[in-house]
């Protein structure tokens, strides 16, 4: 078999078979397939597409390219959740303890963030002493003893995806739905869960900016998950405005703790109830209504907060954070951002807001950059609110006062104030089974 023949076949619009796809992925990992041939095939895929069978085969070949997590030592149905990312997305911080409090084990592997804020791992590591660097033995032990654990991804999982993503990033082949879906689902399948809930976001702060694109991605990922024998559901959610009020690592932990106490912003609570209820449903805890009720009870009773406390202690952190968020890192400089005009807030453009938080130190432009765990933005107002010129709209948290002016300039563009009513978009757009 020759790589040039595989490229030619896809260039001609033919479907690739299992052997051809395996030849390609194995060659990528071993180095037998050079980057220029891999890039040529990726471009041919972008132009010609991949059918459902090809997409599943590519995903499974990527899964088989590295280590796979064996969760069989954990009794019960293990349900994982993945978000395609968004501004202010702290749902895992709530969902893991919520679902565990309902008797469903959560063994989650997460990554670090690249962009406006850190990922789930960065957020949890803002808790003093918290460690996400767990051996597999300790990871499984934490789940069996306490019902949950969140650890960093192993460097040996899905190496084919790492190499392909690096190539896609520099060859303008990021946007193909099959390649995106295979990249996401290969990591989820390798992580070993029995069922998967996908939070697929759409809007200005999301990777898929139109609902049509997001729905296509969601359906493709659901097809892959079900085709691989894992019950999979996707929830399409709006990201035209940030989720909640806090954007930043320690700031988002603080807001997640408010939700775990039965309060917090209504949108964060609602999305966690929908996603958490769906996870419980896939685990066999009842129908949709029954599972939502279980999720509500876990939040309002304090049981989910206790699970968060257990997780923090089990992973070396200070469990007092659950009762005293003041022990989280706090920025030495907190400055108000004020409205530059009066009227009704029509939009808060999520990606611009995310850029402002990164400027303040909450995110990393490159993977080598350090994150300031205390940096970020806390909104005081949201779309639909009526404001007057000079009113405080947000608080900017940073360790360097020199960053405030640049962040404020981005907020001037992000927060759009005008006349007339704001058009509200539903938070939950669609559920795809």
Short mmCIF file of C-alpha atoms in Angstrom, two decimals:
data_model
loop_
_atom_site.label_atom_id
_atom_site.label_comp_id
_atom_site.label_asym_id
_atom_site.label_seq_id
_atom_site.Cartn_x
_atom_site.Cartn_y
_atom_site.Cartn_z
CA UNK A 1 0.00 0.00 0.00
CA UNK A 2 1.28 3.46 -0.92
CA UNK A 3 0.34 6.74 0.69
CA UNK A 4 0.22 8.46 -2.70
CA UNK A 5 -2.55 6.05 -3.81
CA UNK A 6 -4.58 6.86 -0.67
CA UNK A 7 -4.22 10.57 -1.37
CA UNK A 8 -5.26 10.06 -5.00
CA UNK A 9 -8.32 8.03 -3.98
CA UNK A 10 -9.59 10.71 -1.62
CA UNK A 11 -8.71 13.45 -4.13
CA UNK A 12 -10.96 11.60 -6.62
CA UNK A 13 -13.81 11.55 -4.09
CA UNK A 14 -13.59 7.86 -3.21
CA UNK A 15 -14.32 6.50 0.27
CA UNK A 16 -11.29 5.17 2.13
CA UNK A 17 -11.43 1.69 3.65
CA UNK A 18 -10.32 0.52 7.08
CA UNK A 19 -6.91 -0.67 5.89
CA UNK A 20 -6.13 2.61 4.14
CA UNK A 21 -7.14 4.71 7.15
CA UNK A 22 -5.12 2.49 9.52
CA UNK A 23 -2.11 2.68 7.21
CA UNK A 24 -2.33 6.47 7.35
CA UNK A 25 -2.78 6.84 11.13
CA UNK A 26 -0.13 4.27 12.00
CA UNK A 27 2.27 5.94 9.59
CA UNK A 28 1.63 9.33 11.17
CA UNK A 29 2.54 8.03 14.64
CA UNK A 30 5.56 6.02 13.51
CA UNK A 31 6.88 8.74 11.20
CA UNK A 32 6.62 6.52 8.11
CA UNK A 33 4.16 8.98 6.57
CA UNK A 34 5.87 12.36 6.07
CA UNK A 35 4.09 15.58 6.99
CA UNK A 36 3.72 16.70 3.37
CA UNK A 37 1.76 13.56 2.46
CA UNK A 38 -0.36 13.79 5.62
CA UNK A 39 -1.12 17.44 4.83
CA UNK A 40 -2.09 16.49 1.27
CA UNK A 41 -4.58 13.89 2.52
CA UNK A 42 -6.02 16.31 5.09
CA UNK A 43 -6.61 18.87 2.34
CA UNK A 44 -8.24 16.22 0.12
CA UNK A 45 -10.53 15.31 3.02
CA UNK A 46 -11.48 18.97 3.44
CA UNK A 47 -12.46 19.21 -0.23
CA UNK A 48 -14.10 15.78 -0.67
CA UNK A 49 -15.39 15.07 2.86
CA UNK A 50 -15.71 11.76 4.68
CA UNK A 51 -18.81 9.61 5.02
CA UNK A 52 -20.12 8.22 8.33
CA UNK A 53 -18.16 4.95 8.06
CA UNK A 54 -14.88 6.69 7.18
CA UNK A 55 -15.29 9.13 10.08
CA UNK A 56 -15.88 6.31 12.55
CA UNK A 57 -12.93 4.33 11.19
CA UNK A 58 -10.64 7.35 11.47
CA UNK A 59 -11.79 7.95 15.05
CA UNK A 60 -11.22 4.34 16.12
CA UNK A 61 -7.80 4.25 14.42
CA UNK A 62 -6.84 7.34 16.40
CA UNK A 63 -8.14 5.74 19.62
CA UNK A 64 -6.00 2.67 18.95
CA UNK A 65 -2.87 4.77 18.27
CA UNK A 66 -2.07 5.14 21.98
CA UNK A 67 -3.05 4.30 25.55
CA UNK A 68 -6.65 3.65 26.52
CA UNK A 69 -8.03 4.05 30.03
CA UNK A 70 -9.54 0.91 31.53
CA UNK A 71 -12.31 1.90 33.96
CA UNK A 72 -13.56 -1.65 34.53
CA UNK A 73 -12.31 -1.53 38.14
CA UNK A 74 -14.99 1.09 38.85
CA UNK A 75 -18.43 -0.48 39.32
CA UNK A 76 -21.49 1.02 37.62
CA UNK A 77 -22.05 2.99 34.44
CA UNK A 78 -19.37 5.63 33.90
CA UNK A 79 -20.62 8.74 32.08
CA UNK A 80 -18.27 11.39 30.67
CA UNK A 81 -19.08 14.92 29.54
CA UNK A 82 -17.31 17.05 26.97
CA UNK A 83 -17.80 20.70 26.09
CA UNK A 84 -16.62 22.19 22.81
CA UNK A 85 -15.54 25.21 24.85
CA UNK A 86 -16.89 28.64 25.60
CA UNK A 87 -16.36 31.81 27.59
CA UNK A 88 -17.13 31.31 31.27
CA UNK A 89 -17.73 27.57 30.87
CA UNK A 90 -17.21 26.15 34.36
CA UNK A 91 -19.81 23.37 34.09
CA UNK A 92 -17.45 20.46 34.84
CA UNK A 93 -16.70 21.98 38.24
CA UNK A 94 -20.40 21.60 39.06
CA UNK A 95 -21.30 18.50 37.05
CA UNK A 96 -18.67 16.11 38.42
CA UNK A 97 -19.76 16.47 42.08
CA UNK A 98 -23.46 16.79 41.13
CA UNK A 99 -23.52 13.51 39.21
CA UNK A 100 -21.36 11.74 41.81
CA UNK A 101 -23.76 12.87 44.54
CA UNK A 102 -26.51 11.01 42.65
CA UNK A 103 -24.57 7.74 42.76
CA UNK A 104 -22.98 7.78 39.29
CA UNK A 105 -19.16 7.55 39.26
CA UNK A 106 -17.30 10.32 37.41
CA UNK A 107 -13.80 9.46 36.22
CA UNK A 108 -12.86 12.49 34.15
CA UNK A 109 -9.68 13.35 32.32
CA UNK A 110 -9.42 16.97 31.21
CA UNK A 111 -6.91 19.20 29.50
CA UNK A 112 -5.42 22.61 29.96
CA UNK A 113 -6.83 25.60 28.15
CA UNK A 114 -5.29 27.47 25.25
CA UNK A 115 -6.92 30.85 24.77
CA UNK A 116 -9.08 33.15 26.87
CA UNK A 117 -8.94 31.15 30.14
CA UNK A 118 -7.45 27.94 31.39
CA UNK A 119 -9.17 24.59 31.02
CA UNK A 120 -10.82 22.61 33.80
CA UNK A 121 -7.40 21.45 35.02
CA UNK A 122 -6.12 25.04 35.32
CA UNK A 123 -9.26 26.08 37.17
CA UNK A 124 -9.02 23.27 39.70
CA UNK A 125 -5.32 23.91 40.21
CA UNK A 126 -6.16 27.42 41.39
CA UNK A 127 -7.38 25.69 44.58
CA UNK A 128 -4.43 25.63 47.03
CA UNK A 129 -2.74 22.22 46.98
CA UNK A 130 -5.06 20.62 44.42
CA UNK A 131 -3.25 18.10 42.21
CA UNK A 132 -4.46 16.78 38.87
CA UNK A 133 -1.29 14.77 38.30
CA UNK A 134 -2.64 11.40 39.47
CA UNK A 135 -1.29 7.94 38.80
CA UNK A 136 -3.88 5.58 37.35
CA UNK A 137 -3.99 3.65 40.63
CA UNK A 138 -4.70 6.79 42.63
CA UNK A 139 -7.18 8.03 40.02
CA UNK A 140 -9.22 4.82 40.21
CA UNK A 141 -8.96 4.73 44.00
CA UNK A 142 -10.35 8.27 44.29
CA UNK A 143 -13.32 7.38 42.10
CA UNK A 144 -14.05 4.16 44.00
CA UNK A 145 -13.76 5.82 47.42
CA UNK A 146 -15.38 9.19 46.77
CA UNK A 147 -17.30 8.75 43.51
CA UNK A 148 -15.26 11.16 41.41
CA UNK A 149 -11.84 12.36 40.30
CA UNK A 150 -10.60 14.85 37.70
CA UNK A 151 -7.09 14.31 36.37
CA UNK A 152 -4.89 15.62 33.60
CA UNK A 153 -4.76 13.68 30.35
CA UNK A 154 -1.91 11.25 29.86
CA UNK A 155 0.66 12.29 27.29
CA UNK A 156 0.40 8.85 25.64
CA UNK A 157 -3.31 8.99 24.83
CA UNK A 158 -4.33 9.40 21.16
CA UNK A 159 -0.89 10.44 19.79
CA UNK A 160 -2.28 10.35 16.23
CA UNK A 161 -4.61 13.21 17.13
CA UNK A 162 -1.79 15.30 18.58
CA UNK A 163 0.23 14.98 15.37
CA UNK A 164 -2.74 15.52 13.06
CA UNK A 165 -3.99 18.53 15.01
CA UNK A 166 -0.59 20.20 14.82
CA UNK A 167 -0.63 19.73 11.04
CA UNK A 168 -4.23 20.91 10.67
CA UNK A 169 -3.40 24.05 12.64
CA UNK A 170 -0.78 25.15 10.09
CA UNK A 171 -2.40 23.90 6.88
CA UNK A 172 -5.85 25.56 7.10
CA UNK A 173 -7.57 22.19 7.56
CA UNK A 174 -9.07 22.78 11.02
CA UNK A 175 -12.66 23.37 9.95
CA UNK A 176 -13.69 20.00 8.47
CA UNK A 177 -16.54 18.45 10.51
CA UNK A 178 -15.26 14.86 10.26
CA UNK A 179 -11.76 15.85 11.38
CA UNK A 180 -13.09 17.94 14.27
CA UNK A 181 -15.45 15.17 15.40
CA UNK A 182 -12.77 12.46 15.15
CA UNK A 183 -10.35 14.59 17.17
CA UNK A 184 -12.84 15.18 19.98
CA UNK A 185 -14.39 11.72 20.08
CA UNK A 186 -11.10 9.81 19.87
CA UNK A 187 -10.07 11.37 23.20
CA UNK A 188 -13.47 10.71 24.77
CA UNK A 189 -13.53 7.06 23.64
CA UNK A 190 -9.95 6.48 24.78
CA UNK A 191 -10.90 7.83 28.23
CA UNK A 192 -12.99 4.72 28.79
CA UNK A 193 -16.48 5.97 29.73
CA UNK A 194 -19.57 3.87 28.97
CA UNK A 195 -21.68 6.86 27.90
CA UNK A 196 -20.93 10.42 26.79
CA UNK A 197 -22.82 13.72 27.00
CA UNK A 198 -21.59 16.41 24.60
CA UNK A 199 -22.16 20.11 25.25
CA UNK A 200 -21.84 21.58 21.74
CA UNK A 201 -21.80 25.35 21.86
CA UNK A 202 -22.68 27.80 19.11
CA UNK A 203 -22.36 31.56 18.85
CA UNK A 204 -19.71 34.28 18.96
CA UNK A 205 -17.82 32.65 21.85
CA UNK A 206 -17.88 29.14 20.38
CA UNK A 207 -15.74 27.26 17.86
CA UNK A 208 -18.85 26.58 15.75
CA UNK A 209 -20.35 30.03 15.31
CA UNK A 210 -23.58 29.07 13.52
CA UNK A 211 -26.26 26.73 14.80
CA UNK A 212 -26.20 24.81 11.51
CA UNK A 213 -22.46 24.06 11.90
CA UNK A 214 -22.88 23.13 15.55
CA UNK A 215 -25.75 20.77 14.76
CA UNK A 216 -23.73 19.07 12.01
CA UNK A 217 -20.82 18.57 14.41
CA UNK A 218 -23.13 17.30 17.17
CA UNK A 219 -24.83 14.75 14.90
CA UNK A 220 -21.48 13.50 13.61
CA UNK A 221 -20.13 13.03 17.14
CA UNK A 222 -23.31 11.28 18.29
CA UNK A 223 -23.01 8.93 15.29
CA UNK A 224 -19.39 8.18 16.22
CA UNK A 225 -20.18 7.54 19.88
CA UNK A 226 -23.12 5.27 19.15
CA UNK A 227 -21.18 3.53 16.38
CA UNK A 228 -18.42 2.79 18.88
CA UNK A 229 -20.91 1.23 21.29
CA UNK A 230 -21.14 4.17 23.73
CA UNK A 231 -24.51 5.77 24.41
CA UNK A 232 -24.04 9.38 23.31
CA UNK A 233 -26.24 12.47 23.53
CA UNK A 234 -25.43 16.01 22.39
CA UNK A 235 -26.91 19.18 23.85
CA UNK A 236 -26.67 22.31 21.67
CA UNK A 237 -26.22 25.39 23.86
CA UNK A 238 -25.96 29.10 23.13
CA UNK A 239 -22.62 30.88 23.50
CA UNK A 240 -23.52 34.27 22.02
CA UNK A 241 -22.97 35.61 25.53
CA UNK A 242 -20.70 34.31 28.29
CA UNK A 243 -21.95 31.62 30.64
CA UNK A 244 -22.51 33.09 34.07
CA UNK A 245 -20.76 36.23 35.27
CA UNK A 246 -17.19 35.09 35.96
CA UNK A 247 -14.44 34.58 33.36
CA UNK A 248 -11.13 33.45 34.83
CA UNK A 249 -9.80 30.48 36.74
CA UNK A 250 -10.22 31.12 40.47
CA UNK A 251 -13.14 33.42 39.68
CA UNK A 252 -14.95 30.57 37.92
CA UNK A 253 -14.25 28.18 40.80
CA UNK A 254 -15.86 30.72 43.13
CA UNK A 255 -18.93 30.95 40.88
CA UNK A 256 -19.17 27.15 40.59
CA UNK A 257 -19.20 26.95 44.38
CA UNK A 258 -22.14 29.37 44.45
CA UNK A 259 -24.05 26.99 42.15
CA UNK A 260 -23.10 24.01 44.32
CA UNK A 261 -24.63 25.85 47.26
CA UNK A 262 -27.94 26.00 45.40
CA UNK A 263 -27.51 29.56 44.07
CA UNK A 264 -25.29 31.17 41.46
CA UNK A 265 -26.23 32.60 38.07
CA UNK A 266 -29.44 31.15 36.65
CA UNK A 267 -27.87 30.20 33.29
CA UNK A 268 -25.04 28.22 34.90
CA UNK A 269 -27.47 26.40 37.16
CA UNK A 270 -29.84 25.59 34.29
CA UNK A 271 -27.20 24.22 31.92
CA UNK A 272 -25.76 22.09 34.72
CA UNK A 273 -29.21 20.69 35.50
CA UNK A 274 -29.80 19.83 31.83
CA UNK A 275 -26.37 18.27 31.30
CA UNK A 276 -26.37 16.58 34.71
CA UNK A 277 -29.87 15.21 34.20
CA UNK A 278 -28.84 13.82 30.81
CA UNK A 279 -25.76 12.16 32.33
CA UNK A 280 -27.94 10.55 35.01
CA UNK A 281 -30.43 9.40 32.37
CA UNK A 282 -27.66 7.68 30.38
CA UNK A 283 -26.53 6.00 33.61
CA UNK A 284 -30.00 4.49 34.04
CA UNK A 285 -31.19 6.62 36.95
CA UNK A 286 -34.65 7.21 35.47
CA UNK A 287 -36.41 9.22 32.79
CA UNK A 288 -35.57 12.84 31.95
CA UNK A 289 -37.96 14.35 34.54
CA UNK A 290 -36.81 12.01 37.31
CA UNK A 291 -33.15 12.65 36.58
CA UNK A 292 -33.60 16.41 36.58
CA UNK A 293 -35.28 16.14 39.98
CA UNK A 294 -32.33 14.10 41.27
CA UNK A 295 -29.96 16.80 40.00
CA UNK A 296 -31.99 19.61 41.63
CA UNK A 297 -32.00 17.75 44.94
CA UNK A 298 -28.23 17.16 44.82
CA UNK A 299 -27.59 20.88 44.38
CA UNK A 300 -30.14 22.21 46.84
CA UNK A 301 -29.43 19.67 49.61
CA UNK A 302 -25.70 20.36 49.75
CA UNK A 303 -24.82 16.80 48.71
CA UNK A 304 -23.08 17.97 45.54
CA UNK A 305 -21.08 20.53 47.55
CA UNK A 306 -19.96 17.73 49.90
CA UNK A 307 -18.78 15.69 46.92
CA UNK A 308 -16.76 18.69 45.73
CA UNK A 309 -15.23 18.94 49.20
CA UNK A 310 -14.39 15.21 49.12
CA UNK A 311 -12.76 15.52 45.69
CA UNK A 312 -10.61 18.47 46.73
CA UNK A 313 -9.39 16.70 49.85
CA UNK A 314 -8.73 13.42 48.00
CA UNK A 315 -6.62 15.25 45.41
CA UNK A 316 -4.50 17.12 47.94
CA UNK A 317 -6.35 20.44 47.98
CA UNK A 318 -7.67 22.45 50.90
CA UNK A 319 -11.30 21.32 51.41
CA UNK A 320 -12.00 24.55 53.31
CA UNK A 321 -12.38 26.22 49.91
CA UNK A 322 -15.90 24.76 49.72
CA UNK A 323 -16.93 26.92 52.67
CA UNK A 324 -14.47 29.80 52.32
CA UNK A 325 -13.76 30.75 48.69
CA UNK A 326 -11.66 33.59 50.07
CA UNK A 327 -8.71 31.20 50.26
CA UNK A 328 -8.61 31.13 46.45
CA UNK A 329 -6.01 33.37 44.77
CA UNK A 330 -7.11 37.00 44.66
CA UNK A 331 -5.82 39.65 42.29
CA UNK A 332 -4.03 42.63 43.89
CA UNK A 333 -5.73 45.01 41.46
CA UNK A 334 -9.49 45.05 40.88
CA UNK A 335 -10.73 47.91 38.71
CA UNK A 336 -14.24 48.76 37.48
CA UNK A 337 -15.11 48.92 33.81
CA UNK A 338 -17.79 51.56 33.19
CA UNK A 339 -20.37 51.99 30.44
CA UNK A 340 -19.24 54.32 27.67
CA UNK A 341 -22.88 55.10 26.81
CA UNK A 342 -26.37 54.69 28.18
CA UNK A 343 -29.11 52.42 26.84
CA UNK A 344 -29.87 48.70 26.72
CA UNK A 345 -27.09 46.11 26.51
CA UNK A 346 -27.84 44.34 23.24
CA UNK A 347 -24.84 42.02 23.13
CA UNK A 348 -21.74 41.01 25.00
CA UNK A 349 -19.59 39.51 22.28
CA UNK A 350 -18.16 36.44 23.98
CA UNK A 351 -14.94 36.06 22.00
CA UNK A 352 -13.99 39.71 22.59
CA UNK A 353 -14.73 39.32 26.29
CA UNK A 354 -12.59 36.19 26.31
CA UNK A 355 -9.72 38.07 24.69
CA UNK A 356 -9.99 40.76 27.37
CA UNK A 357 -9.72 38.13 30.11
CA UNK A 358 -6.65 36.67 28.41
CA UNK A 359 -5.05 40.12 28.24
CA UNK A 360 -5.57 40.42 31.99
CA UNK A 361 -3.65 37.15 32.48
CA UNK A 362 -6.44 34.56 32.75
CA UNK A 363 -5.47 32.67 29.58
CA UNK A 364 -2.40 31.60 27.64
CA UNK A 365 -1.74 32.71 24.04
CA UNK A 366 0.66 29.75 23.63
CA UNK A 367 0.95 26.49 25.54
CA UNK A 368 4.24 27.62 27.11
CA UNK A 369 2.68 30.71 28.74
CA UNK A 370 1.83 30.81 32.44
CA UNK A 371 -1.66 31.63 33.71
CA UNK A 372 -2.47 34.08 36.49
CA UNK A 373 -5.08 32.07 38.44
CA UNK A 374 -6.56 35.21 40.04
CA UNK A 375 -6.98 37.20 36.81
CA UNK A 376 -10.19 37.64 34.86
CA UNK A 377 -13.47 39.50 34.61
CA UNK A 378 -16.65 39.47 36.68
CA UNK A 379 -19.66 40.94 34.89
CA UNK A 380 -22.07 43.11 36.82
CA UNK A 381 -24.57 43.48 33.97
CA UNK A 382 -25.69 41.21 31.12
CA UNK A 383 -27.62 41.57 27.83
CA UNK A 384 -31.09 42.99 28.29
CA UNK A 385 -30.11 45.24 31.20
CA UNK A 386 -30.70 48.99 30.99
CA UNK A 387 -27.63 51.00 31.97
CA UNK A 388 -26.55 54.64 32.23
CA UNK A 389 -23.29 56.13 31.03
CA UNK A 390 -20.57 55.66 33.62
CA UNK A 391 -22.31 52.75 35.37
CA UNK A 392 -20.09 49.82 36.40
CA UNK A 393 -20.59 46.91 33.98
CA UNK A 394 -17.72 44.65 35.05
CA UNK A 395 -14.82 44.30 37.45
CA UNK A 396 -11.38 43.61 36.00
CA UNK A 397 -9.01 41.43 38.09
CA UNK A 398 -5.29 41.41 37.34
CA UNK A 399 -1.82 41.37 38.86
CA UNK A 400 -0.55 44.08 36.49
CA UNK A 401 -2.26 47.46 36.27
CA UNK A 402 -0.66 48.02 32.87
CA UNK A 403 -3.02 45.42 31.38
CA UNK A 404 -6.23 47.18 32.37
CA UNK A 405 -6.28 49.75 29.55
CA UNK A 406 -5.91 47.14 26.81
CA UNK A 407 -8.59 44.94 28.37
CA UNK A 408 -10.93 47.92 28.71
CA UNK A 409 -10.50 48.74 25.03
CA UNK A 410 -11.60 45.22 24.14
CA UNK A 411 -14.64 45.57 26.40
CA UNK A 412 -15.54 48.80 24.57
CA UNK A 413 -16.01 46.60 21.50
CA UNK A 414 -17.47 43.58 23.29
CA UNK A 415 -20.30 45.27 25.19
CA UNK A 416 -22.72 46.75 22.69
CA UNK A 417 -25.22 49.24 24.03
CA UNK A 418 -28.09 50.67 21.99
CA UNK A 419 -31.79 51.47 21.96
CA UNK A 420 -34.66 49.04 21.54
CA UNK A 421 -35.29 45.71 23.19
CA UNK A 422 -32.69 42.95 23.39
CA UNK A 423 -33.60 39.75 21.56
CA UNK A 424 -33.06 36.80 23.93
CA UNK A 425 -31.80 33.48 22.55
CA UNK A 426 -32.68 30.25 24.42
CA UNK A 427 -29.81 28.76 26.40
CA UNK A 428 -30.67 25.18 25.38
CA UNK A 429 -31.20 25.05 21.63
CA UNK A 430 -31.59 21.35 20.88
CA UNK A 431 -30.94 17.87 22.27
CA UNK A 432 -29.66 15.29 19.78
CA UNK A 433 -29.85 11.62 20.71
#
